[in-house]
CSV table of C-alpha atoms and ligand atoms in Angstrom, one decimal:
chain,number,residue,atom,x,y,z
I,1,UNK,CA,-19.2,-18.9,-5.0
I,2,UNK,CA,-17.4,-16.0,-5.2
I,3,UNK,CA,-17.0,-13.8,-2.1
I,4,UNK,CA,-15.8,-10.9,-3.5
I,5,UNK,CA,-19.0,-10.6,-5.7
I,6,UNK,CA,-21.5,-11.7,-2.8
I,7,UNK,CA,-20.0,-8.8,-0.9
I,8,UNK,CA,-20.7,-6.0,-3.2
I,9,UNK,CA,-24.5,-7.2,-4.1
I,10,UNK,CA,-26.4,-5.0,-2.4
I,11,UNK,CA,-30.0,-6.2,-1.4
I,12,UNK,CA,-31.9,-5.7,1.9
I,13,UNK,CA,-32.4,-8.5,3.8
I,14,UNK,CA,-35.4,-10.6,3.7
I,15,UNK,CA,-35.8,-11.4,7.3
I,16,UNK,CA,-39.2,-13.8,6.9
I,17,UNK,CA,-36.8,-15.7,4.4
I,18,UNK,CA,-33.7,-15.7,7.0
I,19,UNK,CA,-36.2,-17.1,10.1
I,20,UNK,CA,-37.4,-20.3,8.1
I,21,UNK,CA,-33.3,-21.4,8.4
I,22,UNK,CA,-33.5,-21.4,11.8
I,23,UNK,CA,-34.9,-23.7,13.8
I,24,UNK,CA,-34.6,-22.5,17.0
I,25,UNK,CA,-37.0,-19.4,16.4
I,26,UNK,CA,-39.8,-21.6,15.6
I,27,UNK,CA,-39.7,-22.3,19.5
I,28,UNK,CA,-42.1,-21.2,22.0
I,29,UNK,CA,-40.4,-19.4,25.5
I,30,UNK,CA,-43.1,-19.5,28.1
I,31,UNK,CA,-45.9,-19.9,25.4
I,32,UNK,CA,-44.3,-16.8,23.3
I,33,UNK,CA,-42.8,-16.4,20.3
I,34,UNK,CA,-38.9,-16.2,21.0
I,35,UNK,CA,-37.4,-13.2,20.7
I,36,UNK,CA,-34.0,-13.6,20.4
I,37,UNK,CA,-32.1,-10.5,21.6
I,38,UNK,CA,-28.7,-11.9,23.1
I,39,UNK,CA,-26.8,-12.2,19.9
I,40,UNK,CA,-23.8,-10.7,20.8
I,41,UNK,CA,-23.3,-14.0,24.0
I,42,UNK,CA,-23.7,-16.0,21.0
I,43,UNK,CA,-26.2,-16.0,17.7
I,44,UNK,CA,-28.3,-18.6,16.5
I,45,UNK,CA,-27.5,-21.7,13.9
I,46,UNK,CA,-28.9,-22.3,10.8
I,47,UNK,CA,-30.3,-25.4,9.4
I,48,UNK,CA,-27.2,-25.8,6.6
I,49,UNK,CA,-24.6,-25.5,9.7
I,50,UNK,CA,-26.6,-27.9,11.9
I,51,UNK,CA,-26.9,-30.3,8.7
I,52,UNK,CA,-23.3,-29.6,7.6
I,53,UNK,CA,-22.0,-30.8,11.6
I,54,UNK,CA,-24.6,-33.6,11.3
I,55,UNK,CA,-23.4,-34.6,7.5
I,56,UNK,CA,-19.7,-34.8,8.5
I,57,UNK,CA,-20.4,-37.2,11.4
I,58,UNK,CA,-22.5,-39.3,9.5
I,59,UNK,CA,-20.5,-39.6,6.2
I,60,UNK,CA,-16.7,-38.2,6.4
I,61,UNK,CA,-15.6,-39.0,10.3
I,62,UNK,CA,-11.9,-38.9,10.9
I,63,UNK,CA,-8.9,-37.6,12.7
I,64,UNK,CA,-7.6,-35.1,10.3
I,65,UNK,CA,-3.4,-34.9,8.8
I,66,UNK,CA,-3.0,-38.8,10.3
I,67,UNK,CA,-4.6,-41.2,7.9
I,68,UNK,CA,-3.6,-42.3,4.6
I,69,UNK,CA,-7.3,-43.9,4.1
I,70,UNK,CA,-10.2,-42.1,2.5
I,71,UNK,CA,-12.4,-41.0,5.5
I,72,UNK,CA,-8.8,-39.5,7.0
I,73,UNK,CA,-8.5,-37.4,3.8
I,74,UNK,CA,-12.0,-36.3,3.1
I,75,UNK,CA,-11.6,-35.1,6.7
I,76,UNK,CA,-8.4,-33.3,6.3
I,77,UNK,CA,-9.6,-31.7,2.8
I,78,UNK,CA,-12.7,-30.1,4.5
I,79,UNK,CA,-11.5,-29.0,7.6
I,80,UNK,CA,-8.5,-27.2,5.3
I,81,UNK,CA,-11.0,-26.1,2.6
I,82,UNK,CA,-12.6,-24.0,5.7
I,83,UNK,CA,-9.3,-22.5,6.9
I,84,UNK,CA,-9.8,-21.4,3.1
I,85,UNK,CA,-12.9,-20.0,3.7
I,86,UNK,CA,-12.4,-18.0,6.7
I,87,UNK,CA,-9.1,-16.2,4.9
I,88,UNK,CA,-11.4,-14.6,2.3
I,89,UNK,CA,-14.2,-14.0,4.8
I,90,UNK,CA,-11.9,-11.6,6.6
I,91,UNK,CA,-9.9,-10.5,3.1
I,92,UNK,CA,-6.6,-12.5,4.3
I,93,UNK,CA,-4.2,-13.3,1.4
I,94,UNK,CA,-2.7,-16.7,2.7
I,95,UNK,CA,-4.9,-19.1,4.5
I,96,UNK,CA,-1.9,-20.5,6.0
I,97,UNK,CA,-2.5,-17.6,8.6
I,98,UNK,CA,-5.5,-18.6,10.1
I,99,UNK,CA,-5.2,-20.6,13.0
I,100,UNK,CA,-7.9,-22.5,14.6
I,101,UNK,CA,-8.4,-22.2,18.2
I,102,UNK,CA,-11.5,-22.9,20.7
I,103,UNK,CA,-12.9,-19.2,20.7
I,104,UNK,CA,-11.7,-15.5,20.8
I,105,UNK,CA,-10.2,-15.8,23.9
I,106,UNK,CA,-8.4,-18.5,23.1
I,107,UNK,CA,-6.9,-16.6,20.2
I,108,UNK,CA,-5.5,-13.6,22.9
I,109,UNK,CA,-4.0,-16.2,25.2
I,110,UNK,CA,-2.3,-17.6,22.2
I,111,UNK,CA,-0.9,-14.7,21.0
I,112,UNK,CA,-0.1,-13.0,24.4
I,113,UNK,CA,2.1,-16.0,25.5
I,114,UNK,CA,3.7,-17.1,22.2
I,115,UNK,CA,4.2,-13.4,20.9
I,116,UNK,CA,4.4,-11.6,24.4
I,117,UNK,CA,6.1,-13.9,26.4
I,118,UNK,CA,8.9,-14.1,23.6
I,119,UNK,CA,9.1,-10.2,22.7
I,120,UNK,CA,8.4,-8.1,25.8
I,121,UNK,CA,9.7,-7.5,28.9
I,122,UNK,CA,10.5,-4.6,31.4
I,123,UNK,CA,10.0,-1.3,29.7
I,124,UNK,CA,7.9,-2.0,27.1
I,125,UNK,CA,4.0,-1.1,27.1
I,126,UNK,CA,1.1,-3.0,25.5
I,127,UNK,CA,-1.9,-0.4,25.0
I,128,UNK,CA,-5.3,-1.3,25.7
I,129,UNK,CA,-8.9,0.8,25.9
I,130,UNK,CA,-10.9,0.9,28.9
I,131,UNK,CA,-13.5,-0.7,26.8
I,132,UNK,CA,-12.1,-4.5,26.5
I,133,UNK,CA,-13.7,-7.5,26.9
I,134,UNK,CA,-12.3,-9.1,30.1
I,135,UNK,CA,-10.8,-11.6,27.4
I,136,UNK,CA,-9.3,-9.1,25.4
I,137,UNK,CA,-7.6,-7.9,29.3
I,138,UNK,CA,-6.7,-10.5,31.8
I,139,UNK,CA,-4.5,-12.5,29.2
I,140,UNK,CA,-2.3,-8.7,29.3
I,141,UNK,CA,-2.4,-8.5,33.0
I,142,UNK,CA,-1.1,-12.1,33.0
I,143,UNK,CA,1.7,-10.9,30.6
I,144,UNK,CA,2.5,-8.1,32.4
I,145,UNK,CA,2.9,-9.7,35.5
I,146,UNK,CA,5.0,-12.1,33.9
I,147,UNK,CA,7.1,-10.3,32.1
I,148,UNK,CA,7.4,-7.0,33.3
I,149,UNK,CA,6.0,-5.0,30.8
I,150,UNK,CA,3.4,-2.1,31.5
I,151,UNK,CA,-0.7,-1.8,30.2
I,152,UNK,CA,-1.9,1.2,29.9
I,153,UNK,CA,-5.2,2.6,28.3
I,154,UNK,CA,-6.9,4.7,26.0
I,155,UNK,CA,-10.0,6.5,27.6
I,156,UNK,CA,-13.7,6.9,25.9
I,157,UNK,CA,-15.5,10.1,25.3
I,158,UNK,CA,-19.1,10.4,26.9
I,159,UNK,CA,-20.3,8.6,24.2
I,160,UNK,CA,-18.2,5.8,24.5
I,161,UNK,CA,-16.1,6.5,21.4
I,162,UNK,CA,-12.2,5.9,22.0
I,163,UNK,CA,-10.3,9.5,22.7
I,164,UNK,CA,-8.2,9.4,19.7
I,165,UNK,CA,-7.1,12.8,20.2
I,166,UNK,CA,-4.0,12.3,22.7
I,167,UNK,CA,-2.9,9.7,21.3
I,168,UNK,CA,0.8,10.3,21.5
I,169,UNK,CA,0.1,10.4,25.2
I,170,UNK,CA,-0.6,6.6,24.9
I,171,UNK,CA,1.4,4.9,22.2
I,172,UNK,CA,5.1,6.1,22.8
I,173,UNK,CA,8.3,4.6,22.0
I,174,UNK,CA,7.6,2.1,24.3
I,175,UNK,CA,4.8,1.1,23.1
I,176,UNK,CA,5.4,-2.4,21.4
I,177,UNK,CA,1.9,-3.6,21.2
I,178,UNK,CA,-1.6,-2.2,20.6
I,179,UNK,CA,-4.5,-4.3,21.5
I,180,UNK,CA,-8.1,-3.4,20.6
I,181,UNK,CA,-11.5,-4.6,20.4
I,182,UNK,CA,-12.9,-3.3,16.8
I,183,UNK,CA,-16.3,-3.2,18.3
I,184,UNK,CA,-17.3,-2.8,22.0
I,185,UNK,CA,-19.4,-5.5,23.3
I,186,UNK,CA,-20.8,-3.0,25.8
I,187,UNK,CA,-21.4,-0.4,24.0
I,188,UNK,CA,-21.7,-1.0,20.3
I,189,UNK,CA,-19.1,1.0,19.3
I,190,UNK,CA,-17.3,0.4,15.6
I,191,UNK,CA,-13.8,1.5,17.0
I,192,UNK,CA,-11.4,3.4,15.3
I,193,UNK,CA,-8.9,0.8,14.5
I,194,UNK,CA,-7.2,2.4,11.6
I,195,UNK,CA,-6.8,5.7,13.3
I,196,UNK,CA,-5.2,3.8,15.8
I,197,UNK,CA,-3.4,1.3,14.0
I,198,UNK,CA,-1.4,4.4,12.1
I,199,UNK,CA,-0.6,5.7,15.6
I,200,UNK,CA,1.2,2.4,16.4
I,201,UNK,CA,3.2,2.1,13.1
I,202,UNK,CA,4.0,5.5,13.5
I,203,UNK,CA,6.3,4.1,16.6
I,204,UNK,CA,6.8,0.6,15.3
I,205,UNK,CA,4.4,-1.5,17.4
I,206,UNK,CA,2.0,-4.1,16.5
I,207,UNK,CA,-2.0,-4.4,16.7
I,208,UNK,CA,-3.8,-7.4,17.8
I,209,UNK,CA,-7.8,-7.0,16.8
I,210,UNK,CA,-10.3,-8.4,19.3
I,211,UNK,CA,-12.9,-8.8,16.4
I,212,UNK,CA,-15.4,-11.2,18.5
I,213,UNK,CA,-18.4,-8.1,18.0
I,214,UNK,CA,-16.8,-7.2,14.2
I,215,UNK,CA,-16.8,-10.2,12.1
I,216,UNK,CA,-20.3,-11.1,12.6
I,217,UNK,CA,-21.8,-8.2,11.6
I,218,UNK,CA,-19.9,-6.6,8.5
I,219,UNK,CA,-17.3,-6.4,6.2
I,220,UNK,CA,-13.8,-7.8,7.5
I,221,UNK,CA,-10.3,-6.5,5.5
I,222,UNK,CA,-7.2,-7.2,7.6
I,223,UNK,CA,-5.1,-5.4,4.9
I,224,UNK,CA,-7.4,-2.3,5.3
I,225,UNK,CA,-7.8,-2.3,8.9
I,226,UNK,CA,-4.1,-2.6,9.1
I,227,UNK,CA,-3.5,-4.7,12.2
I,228,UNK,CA,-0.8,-7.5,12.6
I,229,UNK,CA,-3.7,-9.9,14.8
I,230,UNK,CA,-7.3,-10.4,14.4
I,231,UNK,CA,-9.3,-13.0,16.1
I,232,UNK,CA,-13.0,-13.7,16.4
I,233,UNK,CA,-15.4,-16.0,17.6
I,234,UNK,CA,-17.6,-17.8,14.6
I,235,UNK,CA,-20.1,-19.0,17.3
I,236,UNK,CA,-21.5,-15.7,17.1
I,237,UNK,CA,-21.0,-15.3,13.1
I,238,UNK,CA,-24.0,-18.6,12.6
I,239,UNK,CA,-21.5,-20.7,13.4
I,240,UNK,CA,-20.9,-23.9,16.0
I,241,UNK,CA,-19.6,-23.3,19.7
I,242,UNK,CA,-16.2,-24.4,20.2
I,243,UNK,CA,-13.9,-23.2,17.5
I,244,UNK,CA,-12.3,-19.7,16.9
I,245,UNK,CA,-10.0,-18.2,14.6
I,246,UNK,CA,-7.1,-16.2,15.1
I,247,UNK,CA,-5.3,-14.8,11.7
I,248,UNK,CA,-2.1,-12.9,12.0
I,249,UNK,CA,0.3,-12.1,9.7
I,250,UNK,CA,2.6,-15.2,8.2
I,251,UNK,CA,6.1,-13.5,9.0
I,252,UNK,CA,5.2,-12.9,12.9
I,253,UNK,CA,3.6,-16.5,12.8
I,254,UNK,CA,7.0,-17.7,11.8
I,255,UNK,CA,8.8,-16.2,14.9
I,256,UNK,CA,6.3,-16.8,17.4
I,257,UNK,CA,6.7,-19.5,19.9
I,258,UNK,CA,4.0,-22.4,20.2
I,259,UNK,CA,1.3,-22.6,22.3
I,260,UNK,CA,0.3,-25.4,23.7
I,261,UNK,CA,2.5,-28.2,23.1
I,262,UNK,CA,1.5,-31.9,21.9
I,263,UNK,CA,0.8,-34.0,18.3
I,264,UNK,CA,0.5,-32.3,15.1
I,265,UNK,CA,2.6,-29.2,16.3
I,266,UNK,CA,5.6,-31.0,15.9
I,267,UNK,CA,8.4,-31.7,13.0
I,268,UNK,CA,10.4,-33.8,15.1
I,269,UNK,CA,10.7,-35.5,18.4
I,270,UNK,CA,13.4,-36.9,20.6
I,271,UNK,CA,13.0,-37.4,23.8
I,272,UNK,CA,15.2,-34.7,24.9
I,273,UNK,CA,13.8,-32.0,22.5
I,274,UNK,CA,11.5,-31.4,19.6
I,275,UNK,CA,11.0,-29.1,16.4
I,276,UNK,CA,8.1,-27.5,15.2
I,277,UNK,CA,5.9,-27.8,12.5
I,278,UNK,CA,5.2,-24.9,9.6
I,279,UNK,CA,2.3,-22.6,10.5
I,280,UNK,CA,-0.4,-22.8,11.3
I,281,UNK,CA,0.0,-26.1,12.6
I,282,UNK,CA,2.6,-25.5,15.0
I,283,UNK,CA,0.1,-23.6,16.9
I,284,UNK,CA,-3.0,-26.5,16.3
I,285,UNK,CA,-1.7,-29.1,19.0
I,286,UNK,CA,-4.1,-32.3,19.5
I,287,UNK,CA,-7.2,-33.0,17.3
I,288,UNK,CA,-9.2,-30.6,16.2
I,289,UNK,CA,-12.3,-29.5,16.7
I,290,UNK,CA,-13.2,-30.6,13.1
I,291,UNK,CA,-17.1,-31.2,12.2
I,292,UNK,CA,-17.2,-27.7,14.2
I,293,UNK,CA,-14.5,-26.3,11.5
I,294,UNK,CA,-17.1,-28.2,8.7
I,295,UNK,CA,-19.8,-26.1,10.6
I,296,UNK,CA,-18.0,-22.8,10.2
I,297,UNK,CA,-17.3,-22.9,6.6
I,298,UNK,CA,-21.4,-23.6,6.5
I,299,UNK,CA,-21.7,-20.8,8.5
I,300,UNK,CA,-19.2,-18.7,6.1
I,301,UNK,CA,-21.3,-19.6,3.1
I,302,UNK,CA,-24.6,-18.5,4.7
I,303,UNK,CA,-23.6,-15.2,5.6
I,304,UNK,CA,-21.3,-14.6,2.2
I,305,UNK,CA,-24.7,-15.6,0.3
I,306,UNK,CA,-26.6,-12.4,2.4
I,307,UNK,CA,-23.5,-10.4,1.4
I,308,UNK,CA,-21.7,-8.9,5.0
I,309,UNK,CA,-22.4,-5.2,3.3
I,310,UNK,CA,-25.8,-6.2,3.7
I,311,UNK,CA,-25.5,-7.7,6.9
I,312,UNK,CA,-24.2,-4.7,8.1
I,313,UNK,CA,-26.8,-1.8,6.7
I,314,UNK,CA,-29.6,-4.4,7.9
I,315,UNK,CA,-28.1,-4.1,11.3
I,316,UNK,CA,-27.5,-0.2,11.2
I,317,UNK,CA,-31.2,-0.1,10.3
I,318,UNK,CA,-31.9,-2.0,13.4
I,319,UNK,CA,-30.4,-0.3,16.0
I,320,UNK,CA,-31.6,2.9,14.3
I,321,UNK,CA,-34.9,2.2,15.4
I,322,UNK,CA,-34.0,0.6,18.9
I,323,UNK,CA,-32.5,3.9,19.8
I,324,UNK,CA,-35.5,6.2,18.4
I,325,UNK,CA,-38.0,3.6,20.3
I,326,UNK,CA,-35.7,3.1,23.4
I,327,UNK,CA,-35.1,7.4,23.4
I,328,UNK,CA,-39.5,7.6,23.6
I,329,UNK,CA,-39.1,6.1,27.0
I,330,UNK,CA,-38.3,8.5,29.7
I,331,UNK,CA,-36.5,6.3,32.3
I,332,UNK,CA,-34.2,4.7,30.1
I,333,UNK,CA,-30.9,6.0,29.5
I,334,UNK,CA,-28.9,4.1,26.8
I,335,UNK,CA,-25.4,4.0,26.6
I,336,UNK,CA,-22.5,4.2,23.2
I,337,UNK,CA,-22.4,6.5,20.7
I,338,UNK,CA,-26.0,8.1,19.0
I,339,UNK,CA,-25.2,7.9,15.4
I,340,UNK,CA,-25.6,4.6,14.3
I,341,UNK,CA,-23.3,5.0,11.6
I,342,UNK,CA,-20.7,4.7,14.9
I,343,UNK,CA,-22.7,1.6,16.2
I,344,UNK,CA,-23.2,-2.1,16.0
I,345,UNK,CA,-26.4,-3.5,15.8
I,346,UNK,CA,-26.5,-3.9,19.8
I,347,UNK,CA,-28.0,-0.9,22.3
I,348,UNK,CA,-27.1,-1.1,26.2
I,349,UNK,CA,-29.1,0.5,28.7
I,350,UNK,CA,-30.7,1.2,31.8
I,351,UNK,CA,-34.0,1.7,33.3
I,352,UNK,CA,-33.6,4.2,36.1
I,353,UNK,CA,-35.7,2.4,38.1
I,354,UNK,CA,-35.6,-1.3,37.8
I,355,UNK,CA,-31.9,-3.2,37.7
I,356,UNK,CA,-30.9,-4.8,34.6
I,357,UNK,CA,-31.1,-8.7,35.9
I,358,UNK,CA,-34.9,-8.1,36.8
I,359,UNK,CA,-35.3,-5.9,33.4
I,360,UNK,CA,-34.2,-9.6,32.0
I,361,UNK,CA,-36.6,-11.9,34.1
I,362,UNK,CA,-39.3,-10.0,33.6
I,363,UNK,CA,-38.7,-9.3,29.6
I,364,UNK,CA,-37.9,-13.6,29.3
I,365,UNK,CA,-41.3,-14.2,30.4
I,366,UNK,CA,-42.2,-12.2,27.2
I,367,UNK,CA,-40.0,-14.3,25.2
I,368,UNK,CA,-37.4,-11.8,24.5
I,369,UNK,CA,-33.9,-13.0,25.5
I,370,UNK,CA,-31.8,-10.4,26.3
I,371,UNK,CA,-28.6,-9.7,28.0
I,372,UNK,CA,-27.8,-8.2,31.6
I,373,UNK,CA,-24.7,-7.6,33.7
I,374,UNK,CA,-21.3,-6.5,33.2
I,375,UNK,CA,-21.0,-8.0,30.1
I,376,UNK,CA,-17.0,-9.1,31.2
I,377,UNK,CA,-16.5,-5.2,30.7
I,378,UNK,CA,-15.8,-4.5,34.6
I,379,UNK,CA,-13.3,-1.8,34.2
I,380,UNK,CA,-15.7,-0.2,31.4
I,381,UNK,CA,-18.5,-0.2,33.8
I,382,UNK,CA,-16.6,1.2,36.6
I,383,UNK,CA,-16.2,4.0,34.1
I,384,UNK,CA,-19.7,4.2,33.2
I,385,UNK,CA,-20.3,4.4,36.5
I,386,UNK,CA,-23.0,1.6,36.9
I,387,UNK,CA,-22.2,-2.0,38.1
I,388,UNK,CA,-24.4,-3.5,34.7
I,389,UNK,CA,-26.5,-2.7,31.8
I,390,UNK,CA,-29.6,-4.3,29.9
I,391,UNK,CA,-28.1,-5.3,26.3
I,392,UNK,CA,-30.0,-5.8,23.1
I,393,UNK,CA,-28.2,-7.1,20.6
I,394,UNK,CA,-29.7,-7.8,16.8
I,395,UNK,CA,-29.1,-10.0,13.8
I,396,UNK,CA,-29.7,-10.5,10.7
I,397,UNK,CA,-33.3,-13.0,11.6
I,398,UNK,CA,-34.6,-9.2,14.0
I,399,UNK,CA,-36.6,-7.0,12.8
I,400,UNK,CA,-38.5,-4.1,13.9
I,401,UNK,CA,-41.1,-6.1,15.3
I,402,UNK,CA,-38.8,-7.6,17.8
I,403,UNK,CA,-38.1,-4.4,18.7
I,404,UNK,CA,-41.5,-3.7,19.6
I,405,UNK,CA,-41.7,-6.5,21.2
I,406,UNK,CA,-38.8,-5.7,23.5
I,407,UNK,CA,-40.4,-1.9,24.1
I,408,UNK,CA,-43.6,-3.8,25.2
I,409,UNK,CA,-41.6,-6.4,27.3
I,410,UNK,CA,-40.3,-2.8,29.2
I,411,UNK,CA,-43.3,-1.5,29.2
I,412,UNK,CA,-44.4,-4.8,30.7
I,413,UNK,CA,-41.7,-4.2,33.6
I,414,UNK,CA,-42.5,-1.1,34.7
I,415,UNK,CA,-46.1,-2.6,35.4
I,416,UNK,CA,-44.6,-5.5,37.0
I,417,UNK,CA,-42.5,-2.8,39.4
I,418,UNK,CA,-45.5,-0.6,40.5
I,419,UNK,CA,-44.2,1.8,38.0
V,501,PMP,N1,-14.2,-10.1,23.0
V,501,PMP,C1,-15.4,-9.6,22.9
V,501,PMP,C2,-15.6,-8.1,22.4
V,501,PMP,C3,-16.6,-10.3,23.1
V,501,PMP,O1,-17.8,-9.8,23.0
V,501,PMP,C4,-16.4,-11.7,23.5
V,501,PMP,C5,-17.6,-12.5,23.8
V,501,PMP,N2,-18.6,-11.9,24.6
V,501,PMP,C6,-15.1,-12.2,23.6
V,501,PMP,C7,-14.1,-11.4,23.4
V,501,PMP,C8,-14.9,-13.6,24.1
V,501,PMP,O2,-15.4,-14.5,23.1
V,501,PMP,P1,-15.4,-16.0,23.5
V,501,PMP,O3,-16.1,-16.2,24.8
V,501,PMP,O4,-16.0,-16.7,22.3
V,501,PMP,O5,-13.9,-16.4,23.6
């Protein structure tokens, strides 16, 4: 199938259709129907990446790059054909710039000790937003400590969109790296990354793309974006737990020192010293996570079938609604920017009156799953000034009737309160 053309057919999304793939929804959560709102933690699996794990256990088995025997190469052939995949999933030009790692965060640590540690040092600033992921953080605070060099961080408007109007007060001269999340995991917001991105060539640093809330839910272009990094997470893209992607671009690949160090990163050992091997392998050390890279490209086919455009205006639709049903309720105050246009499919918010972790008891015994706490945002929440927020967070198997449901399941609360 041809990407390209799956990503331009525009059809909306037959959600009845969609919820027969997965299994999961069938199930019963304290006797109701489960209503599964905690998409952005992680999203539910279809049937064809279930069967597609399943299928390469039972028939194709084998530790990839090593063997010369059959099962070795129909292993290696499918776990390559997937680095493949995710290259024109996110519009890359040379699938030898994906990298497999374990998740997103995975993907920072690489690149903020084989890029960082090799590059910066005292004087030199890596820019962040006050809207990162604690993944998408600590690995830069680890960096800075180590090396020397200095974070610092663009600020959100009051409704959480990044302040891209002093931006020469953030990325300087000094400023050798910019790191971003291109969606807020908090908030919802689509970020700005190209705005910023220009900002940073403008002075000659790099972007690394924390894409774990973008590629699951639209269109991905590295080449338009114009970053140097982007890594996501395909367990919340349909896909298996426990592998992740990083892409970055081939020449900075090259220069970068390995990661982790063991087999299959290597060109040559002695045991005094070693070379590496080309990229991406010098950064794939050990085995791999394999029938979960089988699971991905399953995963990759599913959503490239829907078409992402269509993906993504299902999702707009979505939390449309959420917010127009969410704003009828007087005690709730919800949080991120009030055009959807600006906005993922996910809404955060409070109830004035009952905290968030007892909003998401009381909704679970409804069957709807949702998410409550910081959301690993600390620092945004400080800003927010709350210590957590309710999060609702959609996919292409929700529809507005789940968002009833969720309405009700407040409604329920309040009850459940005195309220
Ligand atoms: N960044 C963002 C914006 C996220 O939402 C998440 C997951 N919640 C991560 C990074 C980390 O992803 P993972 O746990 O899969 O590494």
């Amino acid at each position: 199938m041809n990407p390209v053309d799956t990503q331009t057919k525009t059809a909306p999304l037959d959600v009845e259709q969609i919820r027969q793939d997965f299994p999961i929804l069938r199930r019963k959560v304290h006797g109701k129907r489960l209503v599964y709102l905690d998409n952005a933690a992680t999203s539910q699996k279809p049937q064809s990446v279930i069967d597609a794990i399943s299928h390469y256990y039972s028939h194709s088995n084998a530790n990839v790059h090593r063997g010369v025997h059959c099962l070795a190469e129909e292993a290696t052939e499918a776990y390559e054909t997937v680095r493949r995949k995710v290259c024109q999933f996110i519009n890359g030009d040379d699938p030898n710039s994906i990298v497999f790692t374990r998740n997103t965060t995975e993907s920072v640590n690489l690149v903020a000790h084989a890029w960082g540690r090799k590059f910066l040092g005292k004087g030199d600033e890596v820019v962040l937003t006050v809207t990162e992921h604690h993944s998408n953080l600590v690995p830069w605070q680890l960096l800075a400590e180590d090396t020397g060099c200095k974070l610092r961080f663009i600020d959100i408007d009051d409704e959480g969109r990044l302040r891209t109007d002093h931006l020469d007060e953030y990325i300087t001269e000094k400023t050798k790296l910019v790191c971003m999340g291109h969606v807020s995991n908090a908030l919802g917001t689509i970020h700005s990354v190209r705005t910023i991105a220009c900002a940073a060539r403008a002075v000659g640093a790099l972007v690394f793309v924390d894409g774990a809330q973008g590629a699951p839910h639209g269109p991905v272009n590295v080449e338009t974006l114009d970053c140097d990094f982007y890594a996501y997470s395909p367990h919340k893209a349909l896909g298996p737990l426990g592998i992740g992607v990083l892409w970055a671009r081939r020449d900075l690949l090259e220069e970068m020192n390995p990661f982790l160090g063991g087999g299959e990163m290597i060109r040559n050992v002695s045991l005094e010293r070693s070379t590496w091997a080309g990229v991406p392998y010098k950064f794939e050390a050990g085995t791999p996570s394999v029938a979960d890279a089988v699971g991905l490209g399953a995963s990759i086919d599913y959503l490239m079938e829907l078409g992402m455009e269509n993906v993504r205006t299902h999702e707009k639709q979505i939390v449309s609604y959420a917010m127009e049903r969410l704003a009828e309720l007087p005690f709730i105050r919800f949080f991120g920017p009030r055009d959807p246009a600006d906005r993922c499919g996910l809404v955060s918010f409070i109830d004035a009156d009952i905290h968030p972790h007892d909003l998401g008891t009381v909704v679970d015994q409804h069957g709807v799953a949702i998410r409550a706490g910081h959301h690993c945002a600390k620092p945004l929440m400080h800003r927010l000034g709350v210590v957590a927020t309710a999060r609702a967070s959609f996919y292409i198997y929700n529809d507005r009737s789940d968002v009833n449901k969720l309405i009700d399941s407040l409604l329920e609360a309040r009850k459940v309160f005195g309220l």
